[in-house]
């Protein structure tokens, strides 16, 4: 795809937008620097429609490539076409320019004003992105709408773990058409569920240790086919104890745990935590999310001799209900709604555990290095 773009004589707006979806290990440096890049030809980004502009800005921001002339052109063209932008175009463009930090205040102000005009049509995921950006002109209105969407999810949230097995949560998420509420939306949602944020010193320590962990595993950024794989690391500190009962020995877990997303060679033998396929990125295997894997493994270990019987075994479920202690979980980046569902299931399965979740910044790697 990249080679074809570099050598093509045609200017196709969608092509540069696809530079980082996915990103070749060799890197698109030649494409980004070449004088024959599509946006540098006659017409340039002026011929791009709103989605082309948003996707191209997103691609460069995802790559952390600060092509100032290109972004200036996108900014100018976008401001002249904002009335044509849909919600996803607004949130994507705002995220891209905020991420690159190139100082396009007038564009971000204009996006905020347009978001206010179109607030009724913005989807929950778009609201989540805009809420995390905190654009002053639309912040309060966006947060109110986002909280209303979160409350709608909460109204249908299963009150028992078997509700997830029956698909109640999956149907709810698909009805709302959202994969992720963003950090602010997630924090509001988790707080309403009684899953509080962890202490500040734990969050700071978690951010530091998660980053160090990923630095020790830099090879995992790349898939075997040479594509960049976005990484999420969950870090947990815990003291958990399942008491002995009826001749069955107790189980005590303490210390810290790390879990990276993706398959790491070990998975729980039983599906203690039910993953949720999400409406937009439906091809992603959510059973490999770091949060669900970490929490599922803890459930399996605490179930002890009943682990093989699985999560529908009454004795195993009773064992989990008897667990006492605490668990602090730190996650790099806003958890998707499958991961929020995993946290809710853990809370329901182990009601005697003091469970807190801290949300940190995403781990990022420059794919051009």
Short mmCIF file of C-alpha atoms in Angstrom, two decimals:
data_model
loop_
_atom_site.label_atom_id
_atom_site.label_comp_id
_atom_site.label_asym_id
_atom_site.label_seq_id
_atom_site.Cartn_x
_atom_site.Cartn_y
_atom_site.Cartn_z
CA UNK A 1 0.00 0.00 0.00
CA UNK A 2 2.78 2.43 0.95
CA UNK A 3 4.93 1.59 -2.06
CA UNK A 4 1.96 2.07 -4.35
CA UNK A 5 1.20 5.44 -2.83
CA UNK A 6 4.77 6.66 -3.19
CA UNK A 7 4.92 5.75 -6.85
CA UNK A 8 1.38 6.50 -7.91
CA UNK A 9 0.68 9.31 -10.28
CA UNK A 10 -2.87 9.75 -9.02
CA UNK A 11 -4.00 11.89 -6.09
CA UNK A 12 -6.48 9.88 -4.05
CA UNK A 13 -7.47 11.63 -0.80
CA UNK A 14 -8.11 8.39 1.07
CA UNK A 15 -4.59 7.09 0.40
CA UNK A 16 -2.64 9.32 2.80
CA UNK A 17 -5.34 8.74 5.40
CA UNK A 18 -4.51 5.04 5.27
CA UNK A 19 -0.78 5.51 5.82
CA UNK A 20 -1.05 4.32 9.42
CA UNK A 21 -3.85 1.78 9.06
CA UNK A 22 -1.90 -0.43 9.55
CA UNK A 23 1.67 0.90 9.79
CA UNK A 24 4.41 -1.05 8.01
CA UNK A 25 7.47 -1.78 10.10
CA UNK A 26 9.64 -0.20 7.45
CA UNK A 27 7.81 3.06 8.04
CA UNK A 28 6.22 5.49 5.59
CA UNK A 29 9.08 7.99 5.83
CA UNK A 30 9.48 8.13 2.08
CA UNK A 31 5.80 8.81 1.56
CA UNK A 32 5.65 11.51 4.22
CA UNK A 33 8.70 13.32 2.89
CA UNK A 34 8.31 12.89 -0.86
CA UNK A 35 7.56 15.93 -2.98
CA UNK A 36 5.09 13.85 -4.97
CA UNK A 37 2.86 13.09 -2.00
CA UNK A 38 -0.82 13.55 -2.94
CA UNK A 39 -1.38 16.57 -0.67
CA UNK A 40 1.50 18.45 -2.37
CA UNK A 41 0.09 18.16 -5.88
CA UNK A 42 -2.25 20.64 -7.58
CA UNK A 43 -5.42 20.96 -5.56
CA UNK A 44 -3.80 19.38 -2.50
CA UNK A 45 -5.99 19.01 0.55
CA UNK A 46 -8.34 21.64 -0.84
CA UNK A 47 -9.94 18.81 -2.83
CA UNK A 48 -10.38 16.62 0.26
CA UNK A 49 -13.83 16.09 1.72
CA UNK A 50 -14.36 16.29 5.53
CA UNK A 51 -13.67 12.60 6.10
CA UNK A 52 -10.48 12.78 4.02
CA UNK A 53 -9.26 15.76 6.05
CA UNK A 54 -10.07 14.11 9.37
CA UNK A 55 -8.53 10.76 8.43
CA UNK A 56 -5.34 12.32 7.10
CA UNK A 57 -4.90 14.41 10.24
CA UNK A 58 -5.59 11.30 12.33
CA UNK A 59 -2.99 9.28 10.42
CA UNK A 60 -0.22 11.82 10.96
CA UNK A 61 -1.13 12.33 14.61
CA UNK A 62 -1.14 8.57 15.19
CA UNK A 63 2.34 8.40 13.66
CA UNK A 64 3.40 11.47 15.68
CA UNK A 65 4.65 13.05 12.46
CA UNK A 66 4.61 16.84 12.73
CA UNK A 67 4.29 17.88 9.10
CA UNK A 68 3.48 21.52 9.84
CA UNK A 69 2.80 22.66 6.24
CA UNK A 70 0.39 19.78 5.70
CA UNK A 71 -1.40 20.34 9.01
CA UNK A 72 -1.65 24.07 8.26
CA UNK A 73 -3.31 23.21 4.95
CA UNK A 74 -5.67 20.75 6.61
CA UNK A 75 -6.54 23.33 9.25
CA UNK A 76 -7.33 25.98 6.66
CA UNK A 77 -9.40 23.64 4.51
CA UNK A 78 -11.21 22.18 7.52
CA UNK A 79 -12.25 25.59 8.85
CA UNK A 80 -13.83 26.44 5.51
CA UNK A 81 -15.80 23.16 5.48
CA UNK A 82 -16.73 22.64 9.15
CA UNK A 83 -20.43 22.99 8.43
CA UNK A 84 -20.11 19.79 6.35
CA UNK A 85 -18.31 17.84 9.11
CA UNK A 86 -20.12 15.00 10.83
CA UNK A 87 -19.54 14.18 14.49
CA UNK A 88 -16.78 11.67 13.83
CA UNK A 89 -14.97 14.17 11.58
CA UNK A 90 -15.11 16.82 14.31
CA UNK A 91 -13.85 14.57 17.11
CA UNK A 92 -11.15 12.93 14.97
CA UNK A 93 -9.79 16.25 13.71
CA UNK A 94 -9.83 17.79 17.17
CA UNK A 95 -8.00 14.78 18.60
CA UNK A 96 -5.35 14.88 15.86
CA UNK A 97 -4.49 18.56 16.26
CA UNK A 98 -4.56 18.37 20.06
CA UNK A 99 -2.30 15.31 20.02
CA UNK A 100 0.29 16.97 17.80
CA UNK A 101 0.14 20.20 19.82
CA UNK A 102 0.79 22.41 16.81
CA UNK A 103 -1.10 25.38 18.25
CA UNK A 104 -4.12 25.54 15.94
CA UNK A 105 -6.30 27.32 18.48
CA UNK A 106 -8.65 28.93 15.94
CA UNK A 107 -9.42 25.54 14.39
CA UNK A 108 -10.08 23.92 17.76
CA UNK A 109 -12.32 26.84 18.78
CA UNK A 110 -14.22 26.51 15.51
CA UNK A 111 -14.60 22.74 16.02
CA UNK A 112 -15.92 23.36 19.54
CA UNK A 113 -18.48 25.83 18.22
CA UNK A 114 -19.56 23.41 15.49
CA UNK A 115 -19.80 20.59 18.05
CA UNK A 116 -22.14 22.77 20.09
CA UNK A 117 -24.35 23.34 17.06
CA UNK A 118 -24.45 19.61 16.33
CA UNK A 119 -24.47 18.38 19.94
CA UNK A 120 -27.75 16.48 19.51
CA UNK A 121 -26.29 14.37 16.70
CA UNK A 122 -22.98 13.47 18.35
CA UNK A 123 -22.57 9.81 19.24
CA UNK A 124 -21.37 8.64 22.65
CA UNK A 125 -17.91 7.73 21.35
CA UNK A 126 -17.47 11.14 19.74
CA UNK A 127 -18.60 12.79 22.96
CA UNK A 128 -16.03 10.75 24.87
CA UNK A 129 -13.21 11.94 22.63
CA UNK A 130 -14.28 15.58 22.87
CA UNK A 131 -14.76 15.36 26.64
CA UNK A 132 -11.20 14.11 27.09
CA UNK A 133 -9.90 17.02 25.00
CA UNK A 134 -11.76 19.52 27.20
CA UNK A 135 -12.30 22.17 24.51
CA UNK A 136 -13.48 25.19 26.54
CA UNK A 137 -16.28 26.35 24.25
CA UNK A 138 -18.12 23.04 24.29
CA UNK A 139 -16.80 21.28 27.39
CA UNK A 140 -19.82 21.64 29.67
CA UNK A 141 -22.36 20.71 27.01
CA UNK A 142 -20.28 17.73 25.84
CA UNK A 143 -19.82 16.45 29.39
CA UNK A 144 -23.55 16.69 30.11
CA UNK A 145 -24.39 14.71 26.98
CA UNK A 146 -21.68 12.16 27.72
CA UNK A 147 -22.92 11.63 31.26
CA UNK A 148 -26.45 11.13 29.93
CA UNK A 149 -25.15 8.40 27.59
CA UNK A 150 -23.27 6.75 30.45
CA UNK A 151 -26.38 6.82 32.63
CA UNK A 152 -28.28 5.10 29.82
CA UNK A 153 -25.73 2.28 29.89
CA UNK A 154 -25.86 2.12 33.67
CA UNK A 155 -29.64 1.76 33.60
CA UNK A 156 -29.28 -1.54 31.75
CA UNK A 157 -26.06 -2.76 33.37
CA UNK A 158 -26.42 -6.37 34.63
CA UNK A 159 -26.65 -6.62 38.41
CA UNK A 160 -25.35 -10.20 38.45
CA UNK A 161 -22.42 -11.86 36.68
CA UNK A 162 -24.63 -14.34 34.83
CA UNK A 163 -26.25 -11.38 33.03
CA UNK A 164 -23.02 -11.06 31.09
CA UNK A 165 -23.14 -14.76 30.17
CA UNK A 166 -26.69 -14.35 28.90
CA UNK A 167 -25.56 -11.55 26.58
CA UNK A 168 -27.46 -8.75 28.32
CA UNK A 169 -24.45 -6.46 28.44
CA UNK A 170 -23.44 -7.19 24.85
CA UNK A 171 -26.91 -6.30 23.59
CA UNK A 172 -26.86 -3.09 25.60
CA UNK A 173 -23.50 -1.96 24.20
CA UNK A 174 -24.62 -2.67 20.65
CA UNK A 175 -27.86 -0.77 21.15
CA UNK A 176 -25.87 2.27 22.29
CA UNK A 177 -23.34 1.85 19.44
CA UNK A 178 -20.24 2.68 21.46
CA UNK A 179 -16.88 0.98 22.01
CA UNK A 180 -15.33 3.46 24.41
CA UNK A 181 -16.49 6.42 26.50
CA UNK A 182 -12.97 7.85 26.86
CA UNK A 183 -11.13 8.40 30.13
CA UNK A 184 -13.58 10.93 31.53
CA UNK A 185 -16.62 8.88 30.60
CA UNK A 186 -15.06 5.69 31.97
CA UNK A 187 -14.21 7.38 35.25
CA UNK A 188 -17.80 8.61 35.61
CA UNK A 189 -19.13 5.14 34.75
CA UNK A 190 -16.83 3.26 37.11
CA UNK A 191 -17.53 5.72 39.90
CA UNK A 192 -21.27 5.14 39.56
CA UNK A 193 -20.58 1.39 39.80
CA UNK A 194 -18.70 1.93 43.05
CA UNK A 195 -15.29 1.23 41.50
CA UNK A 196 -13.31 4.20 42.74
CA UNK A 197 -10.00 5.56 41.51
CA UNK A 198 -6.88 4.35 43.27
CA UNK A 199 -4.60 6.52 45.43
CA UNK A 200 -2.49 9.10 43.62
CA UNK A 201 0.78 7.47 44.65
CA UNK A 202 -0.41 4.15 43.22
CA UNK A 203 -1.44 5.77 39.93
CA UNK A 204 1.95 7.47 39.64
CA UNK A 205 3.76 4.24 40.45
CA UNK A 206 1.59 2.30 38.03
CA UNK A 207 2.32 4.72 35.18
CA UNK A 208 6.06 4.48 35.80
CA UNK A 209 6.15 0.70 36.15
CA UNK A 210 3.87 0.06 33.16
CA UNK A 211 6.09 2.22 30.94
CA UNK A 212 9.21 0.44 32.21
CA UNK A 213 7.57 -2.93 31.62
CA UNK A 214 6.79 -2.04 28.02
CA UNK A 215 10.33 -0.77 27.47
CA UNK A 216 11.57 -4.20 28.52
CA UNK A 217 9.24 -5.76 25.94
CA UNK A 218 9.76 -3.44 22.96
CA UNK A 219 9.65 -6.34 20.51
CA UNK A 220 5.98 -6.83 21.29
CA UNK A 221 5.12 -3.56 19.53
CA UNK A 222 5.48 -5.41 16.25
CA UNK A 223 3.36 -8.24 14.94
CA UNK A 224 5.01 -11.12 13.12
CA UNK A 225 3.91 -9.67 9.77
CA UNK A 226 5.71 -6.42 10.54
CA UNK A 227 2.74 -4.30 11.59
CA UNK A 228 2.63 -1.98 14.57
CA UNK A 229 0.50 -3.34 17.42
CA UNK A 230 -0.86 -0.82 19.89
CA UNK A 231 -0.03 -2.02 23.39
CA UNK A 232 -1.96 -1.73 26.64
CA UNK A 233 -0.43 -2.74 29.96
CA UNK A 234 -2.40 -3.44 33.12
CA UNK A 235 -0.52 -3.30 36.42
CA UNK A 236 -2.05 -4.51 39.68
CA UNK A 237 -1.12 -4.53 43.34
CA UNK A 238 -3.10 -6.90 45.53
CA UNK A 239 -3.68 -8.76 48.75
CA UNK A 240 -6.40 -11.36 48.28
CA UNK A 241 -7.30 -14.40 50.35
CA UNK A 242 -9.81 -17.19 49.84
CA UNK A 243 -10.33 -18.97 53.19
CA UNK A 244 -10.01 -22.71 53.69
CA UNK A 245 -13.33 -24.55 53.86
CA UNK A 246 -14.56 -28.15 54.12
CA UNK A 247 -11.08 -29.61 53.88
CA UNK A 248 -10.16 -27.44 50.88
CA UNK A 249 -7.01 -25.36 51.48
CA UNK A 250 -7.19 -21.60 51.32
CA UNK A 251 -5.49 -19.46 48.67
CA UNK A 252 -3.56 -16.27 49.32
CA UNK A 253 -2.35 -13.96 46.56
CA UNK A 254 -0.26 -10.86 47.16
CA UNK A 255 2.26 -8.64 45.47
CA UNK A 256 1.97 -7.19 41.97
CA UNK A 257 1.00 -8.40 38.51
CA UNK A 258 1.57 -7.18 34.97
CA UNK A 259 -0.53 -8.09 31.96
CA UNK A 260 -0.04 -6.92 28.40
CA UNK A 261 -2.81 -7.10 25.83
CA UNK A 262 -2.61 -9.81 23.20
CA UNK A 263 -1.81 -13.49 23.59
CA UNK A 264 1.15 -13.93 25.94
CA UNK A 265 1.31 -17.72 25.98
CA UNK A 266 -1.13 -18.32 28.86
CA UNK A 267 -4.90 -17.93 29.06
CA UNK A 268 -7.35 -18.91 31.81
CA UNK A 269 -8.57 -22.48 31.30
CA UNK A 270 -12.13 -21.28 31.96
CA UNK A 271 -13.87 -18.10 30.86
CA UNK A 272 -14.29 -16.52 34.29
CA UNK A 273 -14.65 -13.07 32.76
CA UNK A 274 -16.90 -12.87 29.68
CA UNK A 275 -15.49 -10.60 26.93
CA UNK A 276 -17.80 -8.40 24.88
CA UNK A 277 -17.54 -8.00 21.13
CA UNK A 278 -17.90 -4.28 20.42
CA UNK A 279 -19.94 -2.66 17.64
CA UNK A 280 -17.24 -0.72 15.80
CA UNK A 281 -14.05 -2.76 16.16
CA UNK A 282 -15.94 -6.04 16.09
CA UNK A 283 -13.04 -8.06 14.68
CA UNK A 284 -10.90 -7.47 17.78
CA UNK A 285 -10.70 -10.47 20.14
CA UNK A 286 -11.63 -8.81 23.43
CA UNK A 287 -10.69 -11.90 25.42
CA UNK A 288 -7.10 -10.73 24.83
CA UNK A 289 -7.58 -7.32 26.46
CA UNK A 290 -5.09 -6.94 29.31
CA UNK A 291 -7.71 -6.07 31.94
CA UNK A 292 -9.89 -9.10 31.28
CA UNK A 293 -6.92 -11.47 31.16
CA UNK A 294 -5.51 -10.23 34.46
CA UNK A 295 -8.84 -10.33 36.29
CA UNK A 296 -9.76 -13.72 34.82
CA UNK A 297 -6.47 -15.27 35.92
CA UNK A 298 -6.99 -13.98 39.45
CA UNK A 299 -10.46 -15.54 39.57
CA UNK A 300 -9.08 -18.86 38.37
CA UNK A 301 -6.30 -18.90 40.96
CA UNK A 302 -8.62 -17.93 43.80
CA UNK A 303 -11.14 -20.62 42.86
CA UNK A 304 -8.44 -23.12 43.82
CA UNK A 305 -9.54 -26.74 43.62
CA UNK A 306 -12.82 -25.71 42.00
CA UNK A 307 -11.10 -23.86 39.15
CA UNK A 308 -11.52 -26.73 36.68
CA UNK A 309 -15.25 -26.83 37.41
CA UNK A 310 -15.57 -23.40 35.86
CA UNK A 311 -17.50 -20.21 36.58
CA UNK A 312 -20.92 -21.87 36.56
CA UNK A 313 -20.02 -24.21 39.44
CA UNK A 314 -21.89 -23.13 42.63
CA UNK A 315 -18.95 -24.13 44.86
CA UNK A 316 -16.50 -22.10 42.77
CA UNK A 317 -18.77 -19.06 42.81
CA UNK A 318 -19.23 -19.35 46.56
CA UNK A 319 -15.47 -19.54 46.97
CA UNK A 320 -15.05 -16.27 45.08
CA UNK A 321 -17.76 -14.59 47.14
CA UNK A 322 -15.78 -15.46 50.27
CA UNK A 323 -12.56 -13.82 49.04
CA UNK A 324 -11.44 -10.83 51.09
CA UNK A 325 -8.75 -8.24 50.54
CA UNK A 326 -8.01 -5.49 48.05
CA UNK A 327 -6.98 -5.02 44.44
CA UNK A 328 -5.69 -1.86 42.81
CA UNK A 329 -5.59 -1.88 39.02
CA UNK A 330 -3.77 0.61 36.79
CA UNK A 331 -4.50 0.68 33.06
CA UNK A 332 -2.68 2.55 30.29
CA UNK A 333 -5.41 4.31 28.36
CA UNK A 334 -9.18 4.47 28.64
CA UNK A 335 -10.61 0.94 28.94
CA UNK A 336 -12.99 -0.14 26.19
CA UNK A 337 -16.48 -1.17 27.24
CA UNK A 338 -15.52 -4.84 27.13
CA UNK A 339 -12.89 -4.07 29.78
CA UNK A 340 -15.35 -2.00 31.80
CA UNK A 341 -17.62 -5.04 31.63
CA UNK A 342 -14.74 -7.21 32.86
CA UNK A 343 -14.25 -4.89 35.84
CA UNK A 344 -17.94 -5.02 36.65
CA UNK A 345 -17.93 -8.82 36.50
CA UNK A 346 -14.94 -9.00 38.85
CA UNK A 347 -16.74 -6.68 41.25
CA UNK A 348 -19.86 -8.88 41.17
CA UNK A 349 -17.97 -12.16 41.47
CA UNK A 350 -15.82 -10.95 44.40
CA UNK A 351 -18.04 -8.54 46.36
CA UNK A 352 -15.80 -8.78 49.43
CA UNK A 353 -12.80 -7.24 47.65
CA UNK A 354 -12.02 -3.52 47.79
CA UNK A 355 -11.47 -2.88 44.08
CA UNK A 356 -10.13 0.36 42.60
CA UNK A 357 -9.11 1.33 39.06
CA UNK A 358 -6.73 4.08 37.94
CA UNK A 359 -6.66 5.16 34.29
CA UNK A 360 -3.40 6.52 32.89
CA UNK A 361 -2.17 7.77 29.54
CA UNK A 362 -1.83 5.51 26.52
CA UNK A 363 1.53 3.94 25.79
CA UNK A 364 2.89 5.34 22.54
CA UNK A 365 5.75 4.31 20.31
CA UNK A 366 7.04 6.26 17.33
CA UNK A 367 6.72 3.73 14.47
CA UNK A 368 9.27 5.69 12.45
CA UNK A 369 12.08 5.04 14.94
#
